[in-house]
Amino acid sequence: MGTQPESLPRPATPAGREGLAAFLARPGRAVVALDFDGTLADIVDDPEQARAHPGAVPAIAALAPRVASVVVITGRPAGVAVRYGGFAGVPGLEHLVVLGHYGAERWDAVTGTVRAAPEHPGVAAVRAELPGFLDRAGAWRGTWIEEKGRAVAVHTRRAEDPQAAFDALRDPLADLATRHGLVLEPGRMVLELRPPGVDKGVALTEYVRETGAETVVYAGDDLGDLPAFAAVEKLRSDGVPGLLVCSGSDEVAEVAQRADLQVPGPAGVAGFLSALATATTAA
């Protein structure tokens, strides 16, 4: 079994401790799955300025050769996550996989290419309607639209009262999403309209099935990560040990409450991944 160094924190739950022990016992049969924004990259006012924490890529590169697979699962387009993460061409990440748009897109480091499913027609309809919709709602000032290719997101973090703007828009945007056959995914001062039937839980479950992993570690920070948390909990009930890590935030208490282990943001995630790499090196 892998040796647990002092720098490797102890999960707070029995299921988490079982998951970590299983990981250390057979890291070569484990999948490590990671959210991007808020987990590998700090949350910033302008998502186009988000970049992986300086310690994240070196930590993943040290860990990746010792596990079955490392996969990044994000709502961003896969190519954007690869670019903002700085994942391409990094020694140690030759087999990294990035699942973008909650699994609708896939980038494999082996090929360096993105494969994608067809776009949902409702996304184009919402994209055209949303500017006027926000204007009529009186919510244009301080809010802004992020074009995500296969989804569209409305951010309120720059508003005078971000939470009030978020709360005021949540139900109207849910109605707009429903009208165009989409779903609304709330996050940290962001409301994303995207196709139904895809989420991080579905993407993670399918990837675990594909790899035949015997242990799963998942790290996330936001409401959009809860389906992945639920997927790990379901895998546990089916006999696959798992560890749930929260990239700490006081904005999303539900994620911290569901996690086995909480670390202080992307810097803490990078430190945790480095500690896992150290533990597997000593195995």
Coordinates of C-alpha atoms in Angstrom, one line a residue:
M1 CA 0.0 0.0 0.0
G2 CA 1.1 3.6 -0.7
T3 CA 2.6 5.5 2.2
Q4 CA 0.6 8.5 3.4
P5 CA 3.0 11.4 4.1
E6 CA 2.2 14.0 6.7
S7 CA 1.4 16.5 3.9
L8 CA -1.5 14.3 2.7
P9 CA -4.7 15.4 4.7
R10 CA -6.9 12.8 6.3
P11 CA -10.5 12.7 4.9
A12 CA -13.2 13.5 7.5
T13 CA -15.5 10.6 6.5
P14 CA -15.1 6.8 6.7
A15 CA -16.1 6.5 3.0
G16 CA -13.4 9.1 2.1
R17 CA -10.8 7.3 4.2
E18 CA -11.7 4.0 2.5
G19 CA -11.4 5.7 -0.9
L20 CA -8.0 7.2 -0.1
A21 CA -6.8 3.9 1.2
A22 CA -8.0 2.1 -2.0
F23 CA -6.3 4.7 -4.1
L24 CA -3.0 4.3 -2.3
A25 CA -3.2 0.5 -2.5
R26 CA -3.7 0.4 -6.3
P27 CA -3.1 3.8 -7.8
G28 CA -2.6 2.2 -11.2
R29 CA -6.3 1.3 -11.2
A30 CA -7.6 4.7 -10.2
V31 CA -9.1 7.6 -12.1
V32 CA -8.5 11.2 -10.8
A33 CA -11.2 13.5 -12.2
L34 CA -10.9 17.3 -11.8
D35 CA -13.1 20.3 -12.4
F36 CA -11.4 23.3 -13.9
D37 CA -12.7 26.7 -12.8
G38 CA -12.5 27.0 -9.0
T39 CA -10.6 23.8 -8.7
L40 CA -7.6 24.0 -11.0
A41 CA -8.0 27.7 -11.7
D42 CA -9.0 30.5 -9.3
I43 CA -12.4 32.1 -9.9
V44 CA -11.9 35.5 -11.6
D45 CA -14.3 38.2 -12.7
D46 CA -13.6 37.6 -16.3
P47 CA -13.6 33.9 -17.2
E48 CA -11.4 34.6 -20.2
Q49 CA -8.6 35.5 -17.8
A50 CA -8.8 32.3 -15.9
R51 CA -5.7 30.2 -15.9
A52 CA -4.6 27.0 -14.1
H53 CA -2.9 27.7 -10.7
P54 CA 0.9 27.7 -11.2
G55 CA 1.2 24.5 -9.1
A56 CA -1.6 22.6 -10.8
V57 CA -0.1 21.4 -14.0
P58 CA 3.2 20.3 -12.4
A59 CA 1.2 18.4 -9.8
I60 CA -1.0 16.6 -12.3
A61 CA 2.1 15.8 -14.5
A62 CA 3.8 14.2 -11.5
L63 CA 0.7 12.2 -10.6
A64 CA -0.7 11.2 -14.0
P65 CA 1.9 8.5 -14.9
R66 CA 1.2 6.7 -11.7
V67 CA -2.6 6.4 -12.1
A68 CA -4.9 4.8 -14.7
S69 CA -6.0 8.2 -15.9
V70 CA -6.4 11.9 -15.1
V71 CA -9.5 13.6 -16.7
V72 CA -10.6 17.2 -16.5
I73 CA -14.4 17.6 -16.6
T74 CA -15.6 21.1 -17.3
G75 CA -18.5 23.1 -18.6
R76 CA -16.0 25.0 -20.8
P77 CA -15.3 24.0 -24.4
A78 CA -12.6 21.4 -24.3
G79 CA -10.1 23.3 -26.4
V80 CA -10.5 26.4 -24.2
A81 CA -9.8 24.4 -21.0
V82 CA -6.7 22.9 -22.7
R83 CA -5.5 26.4 -23.7
Y84 CA -6.3 28.1 -20.3
G85 CA -4.9 25.1 -18.4
G86 CA -1.7 24.9 -20.4
F87 CA -2.1 21.1 -20.7
A88 CA -0.9 20.5 -24.2
G89 CA 2.6 19.2 -24.8
V90 CA 3.5 18.8 -21.1
P91 CA 5.7 15.8 -20.2
G92 CA 3.7 13.5 -18.0
L93 CA 0.4 14.5 -19.5
E94 CA 0.6 12.4 -22.7
H95 CA -2.6 10.6 -21.8
L96 CA -4.6 13.4 -20.3
V97 CA -8.2 13.6 -21.3
V98 CA -10.4 16.8 -21.1
L99 CA -14.1 16.4 -21.3
G100 CA -15.6 19.8 -22.2
H101 CA -19.2 20.9 -22.2
Y102 CA -19.9 18.3 -19.6
G103 CA -18.8 15.5 -21.9
A104 CA -20.2 16.7 -25.2
E105 CA -16.6 17.4 -26.3
R106 CA -13.5 15.4 -25.7
W107 CA -9.8 16.3 -26.1
D108 CA -7.2 13.5 -25.9
A109 CA -3.6 14.5 -25.4
V110 CA -2.7 11.4 -27.5
T111 CA -4.1 12.9 -30.6
G112 CA -4.3 16.5 -29.7
T113 CA -7.7 16.8 -31.3
V114 CA -11.3 17.5 -30.1
R115 CA -14.2 15.3 -30.9
A116 CA -17.7 16.8 -30.5
A117 CA -21.4 15.9 -30.6
P118 CA -23.8 18.1 -32.8
E119 CA -24.9 21.4 -31.2
H120 CA -28.4 21.5 -29.6
P121 CA -30.6 24.0 -31.7
G122 CA -31.9 25.6 -28.5
V123 CA -28.5 27.0 -27.8
A124 CA -28.5 29.1 -31.0
A125 CA -32.1 30.3 -30.2
V126 CA -31.1 31.4 -26.7
R127 CA -27.9 33.0 -27.9
A128 CA -30.0 35.2 -30.3
E129 CA -32.7 36.0 -27.7
L130 CA -30.7 36.6 -24.6
P131 CA -29.4 40.2 -25.1
G132 CA -32.9 41.5 -25.5
F133 CA -34.2 39.3 -22.8
L134 CA -31.8 40.8 -20.3
D135 CA -32.5 44.3 -21.4
R136 CA -36.2 43.9 -21.0
A137 CA -35.6 42.4 -17.5
G138 CA -33.7 45.5 -16.5
A139 CA -30.7 43.3 -15.7
W140 CA -28.2 44.5 -18.4
R141 CA -26.1 46.7 -16.1
G142 CA -23.5 44.7 -14.4
T143 CA -24.4 41.4 -16.0
W144 CA -22.8 40.0 -19.0
I145 CA -23.1 37.0 -21.4
E146 CA -20.4 34.4 -21.8
E147 CA -20.4 32.5 -25.1
K148 CA -19.5 28.9 -24.4
G149 CA -20.2 27.3 -27.9
R150 CA -22.5 24.6 -26.8
A151 CA -24.0 26.7 -23.9
V152 CA -24.5 30.3 -22.9
A153 CA -23.9 31.7 -19.5
V154 CA -25.1 34.9 -17.7
H155 CA -22.6 36.2 -15.1
T156 CA -23.7 38.5 -12.2
R157 CA -20.4 38.8 -10.3
R158 CA -19.8 42.4 -11.7
A159 CA -23.3 43.6 -10.7
E160 CA -23.7 46.2 -7.9
D161 CA -25.4 43.4 -5.9
P162 CA -24.3 40.1 -7.5
Q163 CA -26.5 37.9 -5.3
A164 CA -29.6 40.0 -5.8
A165 CA -29.0 40.0 -9.6
F166 CA -28.5 36.2 -9.5
D167 CA -31.7 35.6 -7.6
A168 CA -33.7 37.9 -9.8
L169 CA -32.6 36.2 -13.0
R170 CA -32.7 32.6 -11.9
D171 CA -36.4 31.9 -12.4
P172 CA -36.8 33.9 -15.7
L173 CA -33.7 32.3 -17.2
A174 CA -35.0 28.9 -16.1
D175 CA -38.2 29.6 -18.0
L176 CA -36.3 30.8 -21.0
A177 CA -34.2 27.6 -21.0
T178 CA -37.3 25.4 -20.7
R179 CA -38.9 27.2 -23.7
H180 CA -36.0 26.3 -25.9
G181 CA -35.5 22.7 -24.6
L182 CA -32.5 23.5 -22.4
V183 CA -31.8 23.4 -18.7
L184 CA -30.5 26.0 -16.3
E185 CA -27.3 25.2 -14.4
P186 CA -26.6 27.7 -11.5
G187 CA -23.1 28.3 -10.3
R188 CA -21.0 30.8 -8.4
M189 CA -22.7 34.0 -9.6
V190 CA -23.3 32.5 -13.0
L191 CA -26.4 31.0 -14.6
E192 CA -25.7 28.7 -17.6
L193 CA -28.3 27.6 -20.2
R194 CA -27.2 24.3 -21.7
P195 CA -28.7 21.1 -23.3
P196 CA -30.3 18.5 -21.0
G197 CA -29.0 15.0 -20.4
V198 CA -25.4 16.0 -20.0
D199 CA -23.7 16.8 -16.7
K200 CA -20.5 16.0 -14.9
G201 CA -22.0 13.0 -13.3
V202 CA -22.9 11.4 -16.6
A203 CA -19.5 12.2 -18.0
L204 CA -17.7 10.8 -15.0
T205 CA -19.7 7.6 -14.9
E206 CA -19.2 6.9 -18.6
Y207 CA -15.5 7.6 -18.2
V208 CA -15.1 5.3 -15.2
R209 CA -16.9 2.6 -17.2
E210 CA -14.6 3.2 -20.2
T211 CA -11.4 2.9 -18.1
G212 CA -12.5 0.1 -15.8
A213 CA -11.3 2.1 -12.8
E214 CA -11.4 0.5 -9.4
T215 CA -11.1 3.8 -7.5
V216 CA -12.2 7.3 -8.2
V217 CA -11.0 10.6 -6.9
Y218 CA -13.1 13.7 -7.8
A219 CA -12.4 17.3 -7.0
G220 CA -14.8 20.2 -7.5
D221 CA -16.1 23.4 -6.1
D222 CA -19.5 24.4 -7.4
L223 CA -23.1 23.3 -7.8
G224 CA -22.3 21.9 -11.2
D225 CA -20.0 19.4 -9.5
L226 CA -22.7 17.9 -7.4
P227 CA -23.8 15.5 -10.2
A228 CA -20.2 14.2 -10.2
F229 CA -20.3 13.9 -6.4
A230 CA -23.6 11.9 -6.7
A231 CA -21.9 9.7 -9.4
V232 CA -19.1 8.9 -7.0
E233 CA -21.6 8.1 -4.2
K234 CA -23.4 5.8 -6.6
L235 CA -20.1 4.1 -7.5
R236 CA -19.4 3.6 -3.9
S237 CA -22.7 1.9 -3.4
D238 CA -21.7 -0.4 -6.3
G239 CA -18.4 -1.3 -4.6
V240 CA -16.1 1.2 -6.2
P241 CA -14.3 3.2 -3.5
G242 CA -14.1 7.0 -4.1
L243 CA -12.9 10.2 -2.5
L244 CA -14.7 13.5 -2.9
V245 CA -12.6 16.6 -2.5
C246 CA -14.0 20.2 -2.2
S247 CA -11.9 23.0 -3.5
G248 CA -12.9 25.2 -0.6
S249 CA -15.3 28.1 -1.0
D250 CA -17.6 29.9 1.3
E251 CA -20.0 30.6 -1.6
V252 CA -21.1 27.0 -2.1
A253 CA -21.6 25.3 1.3
E254 CA -23.4 22.3 -0.2
V255 CA -20.3 21.1 -2.0
A256 CA -18.2 21.3 1.2
Q257 CA -20.9 19.4 3.2
R258 CA -21.0 16.6 0.6
A259 CA -17.2 16.3 0.4
D260 CA -15.0 13.9 2.3
L261 CA -12.1 16.4 2.3
Q262 CA -11.9 20.1 1.9
V263 CA -8.8 21.9 0.7
P264 CA -8.2 25.7 0.4
G265 CA -9.0 26.4 -3.3
P266 CA -6.9 25.6 -6.3
A267 CA -3.6 26.1 -4.4
G268 CA -4.9 23.4 -2.0
V269 CA -5.9 21.1 -4.8
A270 CA -2.5 21.4 -6.3
G271 CA -0.9 20.6 -3.0
F272 CA -3.2 17.6 -2.5
L273 CA -2.4 16.3 -6.0
S274 CA 1.4 16.7 -5.3
A275 CA 0.9 14.8 -2.0
L276 CA -0.8 12.0 -3.9
A277 CA 2.1 11.9 -6.3
T278 CA 4.5 11.6 -3.4
A279 CA 2.5 8.9 -1.8
T280 CA 2.3 6.8 -5.0
T281 CA 6.0 7.3 -5.6
A282 CA 6.7 5.8 -2.2
A283 CA 4.4 2.8 -2.9

